[in-house]
Short mmCIF file of N, CA and C in Angstrom, two decimals:
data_model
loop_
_atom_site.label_atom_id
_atom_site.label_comp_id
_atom_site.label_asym_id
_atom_site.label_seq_id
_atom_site.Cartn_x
_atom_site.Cartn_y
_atom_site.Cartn_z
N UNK U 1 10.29 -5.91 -7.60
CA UNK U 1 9.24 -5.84 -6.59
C UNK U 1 7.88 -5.98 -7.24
N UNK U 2 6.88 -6.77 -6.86
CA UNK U 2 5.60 -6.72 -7.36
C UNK U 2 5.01 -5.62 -6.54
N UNK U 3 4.29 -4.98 -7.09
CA UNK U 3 3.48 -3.80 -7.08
C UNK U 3 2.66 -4.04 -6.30
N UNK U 4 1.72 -3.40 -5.17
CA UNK U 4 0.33 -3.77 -4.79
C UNK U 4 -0.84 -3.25 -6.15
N UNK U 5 -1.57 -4.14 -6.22
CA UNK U 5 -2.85 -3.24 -7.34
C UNK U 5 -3.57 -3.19 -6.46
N UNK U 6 -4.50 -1.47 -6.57
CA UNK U 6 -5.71 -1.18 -6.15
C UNK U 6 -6.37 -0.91 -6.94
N UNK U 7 -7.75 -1.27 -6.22
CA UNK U 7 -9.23 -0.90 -7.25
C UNK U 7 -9.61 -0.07 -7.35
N UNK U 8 -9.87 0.66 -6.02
CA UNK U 8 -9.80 2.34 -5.93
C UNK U 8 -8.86 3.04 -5.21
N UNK U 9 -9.37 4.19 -5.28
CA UNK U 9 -8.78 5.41 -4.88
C UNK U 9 -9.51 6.42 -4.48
N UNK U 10 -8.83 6.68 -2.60
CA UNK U 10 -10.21 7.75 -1.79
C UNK U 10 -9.31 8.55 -1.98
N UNK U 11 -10.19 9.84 -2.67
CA UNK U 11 -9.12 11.33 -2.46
C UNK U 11 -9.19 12.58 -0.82
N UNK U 12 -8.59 12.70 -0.36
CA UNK U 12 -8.58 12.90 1.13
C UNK U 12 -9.34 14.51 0.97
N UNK U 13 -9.28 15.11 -0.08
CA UNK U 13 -10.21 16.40 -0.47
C UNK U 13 -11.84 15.76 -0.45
N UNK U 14 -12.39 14.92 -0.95
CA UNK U 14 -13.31 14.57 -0.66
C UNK U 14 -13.85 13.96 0.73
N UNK U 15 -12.74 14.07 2.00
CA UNK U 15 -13.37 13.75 3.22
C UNK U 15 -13.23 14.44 4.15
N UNK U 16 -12.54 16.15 3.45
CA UNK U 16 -12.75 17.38 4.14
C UNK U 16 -11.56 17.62 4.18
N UNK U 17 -10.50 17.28 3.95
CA UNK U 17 -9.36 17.55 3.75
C UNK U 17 -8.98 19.15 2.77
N UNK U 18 -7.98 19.86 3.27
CA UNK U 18 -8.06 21.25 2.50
C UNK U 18 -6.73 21.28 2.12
N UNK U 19 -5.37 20.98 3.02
CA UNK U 19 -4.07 20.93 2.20
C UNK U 19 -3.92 22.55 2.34
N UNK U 20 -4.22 23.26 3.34
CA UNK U 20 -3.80 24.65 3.12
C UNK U 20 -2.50 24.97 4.09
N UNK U 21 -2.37 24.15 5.12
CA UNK U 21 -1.09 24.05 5.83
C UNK U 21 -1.39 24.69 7.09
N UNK U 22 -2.71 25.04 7.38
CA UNK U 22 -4.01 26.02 8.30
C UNK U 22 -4.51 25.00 8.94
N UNK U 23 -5.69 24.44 8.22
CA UNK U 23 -6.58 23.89 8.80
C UNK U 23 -5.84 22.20 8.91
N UNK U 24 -6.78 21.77 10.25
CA UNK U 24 -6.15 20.73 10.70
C UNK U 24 -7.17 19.08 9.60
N UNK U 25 -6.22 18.79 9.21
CA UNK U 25 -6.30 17.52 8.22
C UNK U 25 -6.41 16.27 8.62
N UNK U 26 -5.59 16.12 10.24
CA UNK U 26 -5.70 15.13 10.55
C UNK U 26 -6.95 13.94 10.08
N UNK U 27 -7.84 14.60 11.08
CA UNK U 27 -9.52 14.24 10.89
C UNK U 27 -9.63 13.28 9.27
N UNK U 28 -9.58 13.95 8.54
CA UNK U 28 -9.90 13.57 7.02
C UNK U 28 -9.01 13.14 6.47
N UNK U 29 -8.01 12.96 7.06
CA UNK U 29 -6.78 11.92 6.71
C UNK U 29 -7.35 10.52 7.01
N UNK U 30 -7.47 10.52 8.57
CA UNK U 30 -7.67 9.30 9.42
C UNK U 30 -8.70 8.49 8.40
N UNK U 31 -10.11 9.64 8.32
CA UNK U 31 -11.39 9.08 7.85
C UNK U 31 -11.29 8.29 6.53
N UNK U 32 -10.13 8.90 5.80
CA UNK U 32 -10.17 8.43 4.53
C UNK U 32 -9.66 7.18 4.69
N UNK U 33 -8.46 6.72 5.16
CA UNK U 33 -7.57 5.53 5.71
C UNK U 33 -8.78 4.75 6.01
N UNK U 34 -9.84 4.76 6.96
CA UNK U 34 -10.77 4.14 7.48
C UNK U 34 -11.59 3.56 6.30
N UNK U 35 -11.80 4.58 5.59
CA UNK U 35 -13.18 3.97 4.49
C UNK U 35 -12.74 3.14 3.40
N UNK U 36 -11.16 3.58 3.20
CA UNK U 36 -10.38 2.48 2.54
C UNK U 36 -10.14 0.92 2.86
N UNK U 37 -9.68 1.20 4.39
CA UNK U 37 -10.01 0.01 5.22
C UNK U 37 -11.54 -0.93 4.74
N UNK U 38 -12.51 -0.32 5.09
CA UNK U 38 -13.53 -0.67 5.01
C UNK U 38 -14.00 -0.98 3.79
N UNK U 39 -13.15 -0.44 2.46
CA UNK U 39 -13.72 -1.17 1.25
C UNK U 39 -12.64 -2.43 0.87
N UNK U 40 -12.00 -3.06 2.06
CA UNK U 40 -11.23 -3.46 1.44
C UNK U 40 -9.56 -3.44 1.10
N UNK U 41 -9.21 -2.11 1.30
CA UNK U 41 -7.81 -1.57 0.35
C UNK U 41 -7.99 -1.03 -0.44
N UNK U 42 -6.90 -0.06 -0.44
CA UNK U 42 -6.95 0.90 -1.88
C UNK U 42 -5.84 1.90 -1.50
N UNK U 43 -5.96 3.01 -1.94
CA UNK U 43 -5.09 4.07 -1.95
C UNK U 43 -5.85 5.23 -1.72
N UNK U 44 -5.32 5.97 -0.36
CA UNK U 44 -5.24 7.20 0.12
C UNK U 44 -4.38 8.64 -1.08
N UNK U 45 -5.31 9.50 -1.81
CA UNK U 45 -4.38 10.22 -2.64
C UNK U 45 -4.37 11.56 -1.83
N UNK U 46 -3.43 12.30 -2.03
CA UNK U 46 -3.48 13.24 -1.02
C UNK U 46 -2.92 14.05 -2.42
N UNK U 47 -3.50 15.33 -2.84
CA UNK U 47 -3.17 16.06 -3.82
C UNK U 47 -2.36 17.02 -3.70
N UNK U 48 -1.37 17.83 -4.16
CA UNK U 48 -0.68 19.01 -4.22
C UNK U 48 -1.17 19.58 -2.92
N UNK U 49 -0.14 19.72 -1.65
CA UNK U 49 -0.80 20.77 -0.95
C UNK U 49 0.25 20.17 0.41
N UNK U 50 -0.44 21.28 1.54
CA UNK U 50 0.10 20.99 2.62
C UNK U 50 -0.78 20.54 3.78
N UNK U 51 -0.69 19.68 4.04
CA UNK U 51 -1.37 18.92 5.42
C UNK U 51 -0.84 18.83 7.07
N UNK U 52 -1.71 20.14 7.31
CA UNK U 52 -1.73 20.04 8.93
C UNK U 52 -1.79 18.94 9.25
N UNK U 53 -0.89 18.42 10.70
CA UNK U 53 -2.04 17.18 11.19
C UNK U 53 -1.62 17.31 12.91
N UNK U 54 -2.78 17.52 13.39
CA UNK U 54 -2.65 17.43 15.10
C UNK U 54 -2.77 16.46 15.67
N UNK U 55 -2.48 15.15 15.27
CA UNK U 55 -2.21 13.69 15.71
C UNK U 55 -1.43 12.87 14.81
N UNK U 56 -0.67 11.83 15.14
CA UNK U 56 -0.18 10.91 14.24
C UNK U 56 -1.50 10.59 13.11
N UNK U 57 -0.80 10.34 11.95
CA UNK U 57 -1.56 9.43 10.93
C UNK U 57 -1.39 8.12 11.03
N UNK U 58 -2.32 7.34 11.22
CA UNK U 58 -1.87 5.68 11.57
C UNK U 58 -2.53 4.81 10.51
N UNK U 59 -1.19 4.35 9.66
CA UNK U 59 -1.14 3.78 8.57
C UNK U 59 -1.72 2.53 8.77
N UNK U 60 -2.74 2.15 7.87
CA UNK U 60 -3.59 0.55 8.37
C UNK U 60 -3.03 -0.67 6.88
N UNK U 61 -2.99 -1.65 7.36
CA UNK U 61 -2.97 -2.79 6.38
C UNK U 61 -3.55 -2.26 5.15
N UNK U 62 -3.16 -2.75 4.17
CA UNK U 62 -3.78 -2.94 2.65
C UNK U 62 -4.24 -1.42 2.33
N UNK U 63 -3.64 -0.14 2.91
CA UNK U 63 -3.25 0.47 2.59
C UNK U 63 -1.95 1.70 1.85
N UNK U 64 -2.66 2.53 1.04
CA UNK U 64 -1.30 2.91 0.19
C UNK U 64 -1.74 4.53 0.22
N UNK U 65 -0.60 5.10 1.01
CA UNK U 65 -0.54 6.72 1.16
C UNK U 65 -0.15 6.87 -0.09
N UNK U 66 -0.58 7.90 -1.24
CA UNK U 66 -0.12 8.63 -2.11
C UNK U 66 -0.25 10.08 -2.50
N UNK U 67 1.19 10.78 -2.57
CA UNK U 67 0.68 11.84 -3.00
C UNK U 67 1.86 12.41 -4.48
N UNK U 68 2.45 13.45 -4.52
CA UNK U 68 2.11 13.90 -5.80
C UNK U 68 3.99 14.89 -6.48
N UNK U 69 4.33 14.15 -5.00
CA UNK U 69 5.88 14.40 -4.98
C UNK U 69 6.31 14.96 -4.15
N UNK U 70 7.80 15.08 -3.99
CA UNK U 70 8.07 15.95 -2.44
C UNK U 70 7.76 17.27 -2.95
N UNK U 71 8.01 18.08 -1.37
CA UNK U 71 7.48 19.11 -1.77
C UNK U 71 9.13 20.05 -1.33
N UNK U 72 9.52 21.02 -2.02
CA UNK U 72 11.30 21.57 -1.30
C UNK U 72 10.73 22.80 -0.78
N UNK U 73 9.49 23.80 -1.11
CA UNK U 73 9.43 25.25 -0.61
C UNK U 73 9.56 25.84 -1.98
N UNK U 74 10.33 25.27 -2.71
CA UNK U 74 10.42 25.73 -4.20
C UNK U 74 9.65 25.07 -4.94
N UNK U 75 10.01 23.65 -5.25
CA UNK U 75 9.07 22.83 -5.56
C UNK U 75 7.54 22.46 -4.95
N UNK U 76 6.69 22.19 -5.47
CA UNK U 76 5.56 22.50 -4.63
C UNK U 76 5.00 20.73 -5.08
N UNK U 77 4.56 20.23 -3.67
CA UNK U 77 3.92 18.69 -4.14
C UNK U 77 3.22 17.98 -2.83
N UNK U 78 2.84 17.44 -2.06
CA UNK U 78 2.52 16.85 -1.28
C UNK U 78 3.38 16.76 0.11
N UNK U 79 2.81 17.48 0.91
CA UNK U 79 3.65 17.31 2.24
C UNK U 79 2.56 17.19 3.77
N UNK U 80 2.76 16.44 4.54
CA UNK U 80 2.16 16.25 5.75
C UNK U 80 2.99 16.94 6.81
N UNK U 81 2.51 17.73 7.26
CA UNK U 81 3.43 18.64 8.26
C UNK U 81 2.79 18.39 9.67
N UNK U 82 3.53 17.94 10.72
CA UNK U 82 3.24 17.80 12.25
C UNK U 82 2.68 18.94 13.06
N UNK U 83 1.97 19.00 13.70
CA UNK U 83 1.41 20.27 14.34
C UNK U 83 2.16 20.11 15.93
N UNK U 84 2.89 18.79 16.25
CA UNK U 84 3.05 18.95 17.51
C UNK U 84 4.27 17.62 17.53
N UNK U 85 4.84 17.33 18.74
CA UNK U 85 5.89 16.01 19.30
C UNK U 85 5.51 14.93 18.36
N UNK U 86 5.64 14.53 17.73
CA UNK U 86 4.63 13.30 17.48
C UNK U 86 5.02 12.73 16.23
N UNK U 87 4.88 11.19 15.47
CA UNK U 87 5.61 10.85 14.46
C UNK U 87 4.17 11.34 13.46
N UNK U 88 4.76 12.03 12.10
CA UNK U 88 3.93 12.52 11.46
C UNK U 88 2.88 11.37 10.70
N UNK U 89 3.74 10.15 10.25
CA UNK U 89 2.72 8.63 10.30
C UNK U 89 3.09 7.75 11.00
N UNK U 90 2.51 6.70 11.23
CA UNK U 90 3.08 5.78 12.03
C UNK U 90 1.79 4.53 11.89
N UNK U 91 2.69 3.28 12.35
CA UNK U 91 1.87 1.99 12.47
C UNK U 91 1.10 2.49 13.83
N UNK U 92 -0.58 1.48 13.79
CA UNK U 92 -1.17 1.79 15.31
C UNK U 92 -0.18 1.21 16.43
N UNK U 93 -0.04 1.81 17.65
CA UNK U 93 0.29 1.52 18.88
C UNK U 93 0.34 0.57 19.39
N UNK U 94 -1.03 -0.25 18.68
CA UNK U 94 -1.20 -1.87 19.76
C UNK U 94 -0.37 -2.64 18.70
N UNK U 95 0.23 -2.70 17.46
CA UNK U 95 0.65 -3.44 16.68
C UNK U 95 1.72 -4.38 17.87
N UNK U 96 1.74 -5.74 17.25
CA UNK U 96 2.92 -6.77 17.83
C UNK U 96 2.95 -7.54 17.27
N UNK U 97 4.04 -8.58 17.47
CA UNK U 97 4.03 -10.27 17.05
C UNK U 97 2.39 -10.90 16.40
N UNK U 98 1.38 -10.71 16.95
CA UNK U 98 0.28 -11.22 16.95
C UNK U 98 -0.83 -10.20 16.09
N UNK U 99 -0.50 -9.04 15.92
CA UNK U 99 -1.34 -8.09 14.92
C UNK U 99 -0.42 -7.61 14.27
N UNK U 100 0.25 -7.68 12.71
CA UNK U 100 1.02 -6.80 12.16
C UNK U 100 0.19 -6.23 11.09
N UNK U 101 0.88 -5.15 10.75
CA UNK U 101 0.22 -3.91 9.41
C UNK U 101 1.08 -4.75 8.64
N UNK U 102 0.36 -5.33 7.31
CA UNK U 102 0.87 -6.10 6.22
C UNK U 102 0.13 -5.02 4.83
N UNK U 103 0.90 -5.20 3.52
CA UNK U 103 0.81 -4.78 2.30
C UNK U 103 0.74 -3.25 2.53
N UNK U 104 0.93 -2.42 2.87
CA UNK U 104 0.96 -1.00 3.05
C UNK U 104 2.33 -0.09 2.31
N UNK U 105 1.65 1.15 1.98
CA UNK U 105 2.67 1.51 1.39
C UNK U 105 2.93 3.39 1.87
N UNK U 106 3.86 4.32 1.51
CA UNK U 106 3.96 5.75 1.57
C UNK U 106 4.68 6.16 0.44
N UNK U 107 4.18 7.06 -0.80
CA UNK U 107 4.87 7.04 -1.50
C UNK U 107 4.42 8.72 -2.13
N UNK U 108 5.81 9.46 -2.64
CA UNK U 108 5.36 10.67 -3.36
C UNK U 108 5.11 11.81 -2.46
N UNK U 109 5.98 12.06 -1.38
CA UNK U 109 5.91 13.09 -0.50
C UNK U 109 6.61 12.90 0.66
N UNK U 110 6.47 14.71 1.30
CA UNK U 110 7.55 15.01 1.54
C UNK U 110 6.68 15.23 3.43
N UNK U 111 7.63 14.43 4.44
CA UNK U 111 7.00 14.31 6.06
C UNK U 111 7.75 15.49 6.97
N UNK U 112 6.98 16.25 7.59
CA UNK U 112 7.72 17.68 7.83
C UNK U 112 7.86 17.29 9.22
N UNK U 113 8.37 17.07 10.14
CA UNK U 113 8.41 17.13 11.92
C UNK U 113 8.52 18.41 12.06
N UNK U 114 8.67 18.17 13.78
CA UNK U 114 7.97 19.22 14.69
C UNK U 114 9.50 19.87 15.13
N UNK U 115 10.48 18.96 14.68
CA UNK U 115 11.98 20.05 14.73
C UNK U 115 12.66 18.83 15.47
N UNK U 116 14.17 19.10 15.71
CA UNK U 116 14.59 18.02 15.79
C UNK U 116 15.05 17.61 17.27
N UNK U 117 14.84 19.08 18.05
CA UNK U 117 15.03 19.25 19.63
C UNK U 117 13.79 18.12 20.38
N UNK U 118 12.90 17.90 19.44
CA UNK U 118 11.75 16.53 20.10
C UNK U 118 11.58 15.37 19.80
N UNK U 119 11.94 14.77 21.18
CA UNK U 119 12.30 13.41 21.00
C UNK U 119 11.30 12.43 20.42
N UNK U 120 9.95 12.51 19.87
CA UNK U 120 8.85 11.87 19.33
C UNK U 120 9.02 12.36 17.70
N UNK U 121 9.63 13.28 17.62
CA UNK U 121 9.89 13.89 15.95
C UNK U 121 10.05 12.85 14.74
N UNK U 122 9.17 12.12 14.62
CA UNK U 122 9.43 11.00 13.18
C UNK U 122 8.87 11.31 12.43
N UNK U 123 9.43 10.73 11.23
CA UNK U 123 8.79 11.14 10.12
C UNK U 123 7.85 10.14 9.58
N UNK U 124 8.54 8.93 9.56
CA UNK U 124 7.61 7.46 9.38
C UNK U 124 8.08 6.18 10.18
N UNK U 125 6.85 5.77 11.37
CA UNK U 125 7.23 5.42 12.63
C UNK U 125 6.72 3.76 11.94
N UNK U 126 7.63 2.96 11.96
CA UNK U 126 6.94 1.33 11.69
C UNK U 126 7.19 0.91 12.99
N UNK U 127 6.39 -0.19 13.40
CA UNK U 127 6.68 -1.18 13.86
C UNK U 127 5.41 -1.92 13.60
N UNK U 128 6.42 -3.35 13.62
CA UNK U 128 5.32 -4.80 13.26
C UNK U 128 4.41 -4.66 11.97
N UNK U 129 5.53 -4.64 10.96
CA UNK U 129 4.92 -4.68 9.58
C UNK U 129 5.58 -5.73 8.81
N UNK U 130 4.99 -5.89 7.82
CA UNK U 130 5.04 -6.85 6.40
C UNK U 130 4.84 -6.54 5.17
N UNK U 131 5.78 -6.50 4.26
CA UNK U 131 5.70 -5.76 3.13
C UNK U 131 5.25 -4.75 3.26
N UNK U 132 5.57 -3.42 3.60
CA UNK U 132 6.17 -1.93 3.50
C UNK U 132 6.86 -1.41 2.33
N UNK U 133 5.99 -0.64 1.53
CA UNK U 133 6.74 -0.19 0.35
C UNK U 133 6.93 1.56 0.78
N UNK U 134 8.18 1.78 0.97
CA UNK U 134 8.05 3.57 1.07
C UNK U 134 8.99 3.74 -0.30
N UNK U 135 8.26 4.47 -0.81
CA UNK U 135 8.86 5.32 -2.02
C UNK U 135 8.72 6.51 -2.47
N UNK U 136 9.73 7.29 -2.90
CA UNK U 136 10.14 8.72 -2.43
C UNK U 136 9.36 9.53 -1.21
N UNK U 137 10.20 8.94 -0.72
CA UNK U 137 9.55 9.67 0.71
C UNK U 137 10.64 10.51 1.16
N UNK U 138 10.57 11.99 1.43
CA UNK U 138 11.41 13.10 1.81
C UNK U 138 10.95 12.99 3.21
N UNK U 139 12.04 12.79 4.51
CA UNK U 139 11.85 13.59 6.10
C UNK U 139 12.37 14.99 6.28
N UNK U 140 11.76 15.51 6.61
CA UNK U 140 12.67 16.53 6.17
C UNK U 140 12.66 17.24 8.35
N UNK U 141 13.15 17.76 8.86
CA UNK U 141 12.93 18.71 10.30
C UNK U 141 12.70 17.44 11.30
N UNK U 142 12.83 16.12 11.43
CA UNK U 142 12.70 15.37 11.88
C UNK U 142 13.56 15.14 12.98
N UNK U 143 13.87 14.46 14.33
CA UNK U 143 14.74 14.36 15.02
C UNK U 143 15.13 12.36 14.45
N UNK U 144 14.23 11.74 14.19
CA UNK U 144 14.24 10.71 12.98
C UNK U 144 13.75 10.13 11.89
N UNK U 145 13.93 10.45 11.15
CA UNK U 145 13.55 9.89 9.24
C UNK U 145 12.89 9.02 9.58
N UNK U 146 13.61 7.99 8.89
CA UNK U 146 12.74 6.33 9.35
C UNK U 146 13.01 5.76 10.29
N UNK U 147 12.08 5.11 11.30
CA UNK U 147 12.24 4.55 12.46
C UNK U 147 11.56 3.20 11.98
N UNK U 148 12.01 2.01 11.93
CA UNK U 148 11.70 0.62 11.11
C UNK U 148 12.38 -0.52 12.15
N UNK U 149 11.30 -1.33 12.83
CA UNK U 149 11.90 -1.82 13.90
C UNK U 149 10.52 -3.10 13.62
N UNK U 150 11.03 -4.02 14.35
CA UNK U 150 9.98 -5.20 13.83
C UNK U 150 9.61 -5.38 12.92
N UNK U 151 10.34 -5.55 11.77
CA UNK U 151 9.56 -5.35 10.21
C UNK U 151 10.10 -6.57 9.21
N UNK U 152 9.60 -6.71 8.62
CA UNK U 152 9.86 -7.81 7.49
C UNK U 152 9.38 -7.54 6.19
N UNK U 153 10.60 -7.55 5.33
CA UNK U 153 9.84 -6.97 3.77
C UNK U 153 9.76 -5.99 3.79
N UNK U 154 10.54 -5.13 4.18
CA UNK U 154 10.24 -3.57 4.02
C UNK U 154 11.10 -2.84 3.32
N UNK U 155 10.53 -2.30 1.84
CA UNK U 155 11.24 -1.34 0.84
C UNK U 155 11.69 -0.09 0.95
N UNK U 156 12.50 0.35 1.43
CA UNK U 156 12.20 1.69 1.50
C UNK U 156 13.34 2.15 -0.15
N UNK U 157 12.64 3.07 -0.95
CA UNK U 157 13.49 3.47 -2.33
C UNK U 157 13.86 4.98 -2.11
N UNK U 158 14.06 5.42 -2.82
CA UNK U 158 14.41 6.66 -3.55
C UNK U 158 14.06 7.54 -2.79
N UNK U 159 14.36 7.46 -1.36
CA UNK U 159 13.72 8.57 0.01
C UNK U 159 15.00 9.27 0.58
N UNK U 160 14.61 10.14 1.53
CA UNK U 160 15.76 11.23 1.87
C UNK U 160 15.56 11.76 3.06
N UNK U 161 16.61 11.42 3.82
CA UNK U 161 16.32 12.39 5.75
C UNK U 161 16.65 13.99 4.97
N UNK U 162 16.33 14.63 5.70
CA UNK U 162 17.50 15.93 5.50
C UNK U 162 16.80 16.80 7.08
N UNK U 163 18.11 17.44 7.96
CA UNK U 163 17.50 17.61 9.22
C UNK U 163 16.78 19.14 8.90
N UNK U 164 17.10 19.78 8.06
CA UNK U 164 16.55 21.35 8.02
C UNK U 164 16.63 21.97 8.81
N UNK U 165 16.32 22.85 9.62
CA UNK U 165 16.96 23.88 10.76
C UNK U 165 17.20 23.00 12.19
N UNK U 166 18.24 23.10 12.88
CA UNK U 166 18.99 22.39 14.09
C UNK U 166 19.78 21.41 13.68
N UNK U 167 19.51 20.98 12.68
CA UNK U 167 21.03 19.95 12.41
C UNK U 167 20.42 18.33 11.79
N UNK U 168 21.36 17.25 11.71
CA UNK U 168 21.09 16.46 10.81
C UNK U 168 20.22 15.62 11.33
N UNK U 169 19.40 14.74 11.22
CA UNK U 169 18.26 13.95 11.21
C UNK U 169 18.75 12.40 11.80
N UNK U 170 18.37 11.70 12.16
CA UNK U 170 18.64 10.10 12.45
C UNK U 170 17.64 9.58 11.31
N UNK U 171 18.53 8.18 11.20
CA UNK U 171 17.49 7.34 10.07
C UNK U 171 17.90 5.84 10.63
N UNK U 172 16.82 5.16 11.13
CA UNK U 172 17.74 3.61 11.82
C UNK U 172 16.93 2.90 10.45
#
């Protein structure tokens, strides 16, 4: 696989982001994705910690989520945890045939859902992408892991459903 190279790297602590598993992250998730956007591409780093988020994260082109490993409860590393129904990332909504998320990536952490009794529970929601690199990516409480539908070129490596309390997880 060729690699994406980036030039930089926005750290999501520098756009108010706290990772305490409290305060809501969303916000400074989104913002960071945005300013990345706006320079261009690069990589989103998300450091050791836990990330509230009270909306989907919506993964944009020529972007690359990174963080710092899964995280088990024992092990401690990067995790985005759902505050509500909802896929914890996901491509934007209007994506189709005619707008796809191309060169993007998720890699080095662990996507917590909202449990597996809800039917919006994803962990990483594609549609209408192009070259998709997910690597080690843990779902963990999800009602589905990966949901990958309209896609072309899409890697997914060294990742893992696991359903955690209510039972086992879907992965299409």
């Amino acid at each position: 696989l060729q690699a994406l190279e980036f030039i930089d790297t926005f750290n999501v602590k520098y756009f108010g982001a706290v990772g305490d598993g409290v305060t809501d992250d969303a916000p400074a998730i989104q913002q960071t994705i945005e300013a990345v956007v706006v320079n261009g591409g690069g990589c989103v780093f998300l450091p050791i910690g836990s990330y509230l988020v009270s909306t989907s994260i919506i993964l944009r082109s020529g972007v690359w989520l990174k963080g710092c490993g899964w995280s088990t409860g024992v092990v401690y590393g990067t995790r985005i945890v759902a505050g509500g129904d909802f896929p914890v990332v996901r491509t934007d909504p209007t994506n189709s045939v005619t707008k796809i998320l191309t060169s993007a990536g998720v890699e080095n952490m662990t996507l917590y859902g909202f449990g597996q009794a809800n039917l919006n529970s994803h962990g990483l929601l594609l549609n209408w992408t192009n070259r998709v690199y997910i690597y080690r990516v843990r779902c963990h409480g999800c009602r589905h892991g990966f949901d990958i539908s309209n896609s072309f070129k899409t890697w997914l490596m060294d990742s893992h459903v696991d359903g955690g309390p209510g039972g086992p997880d879907q992965c299409y």
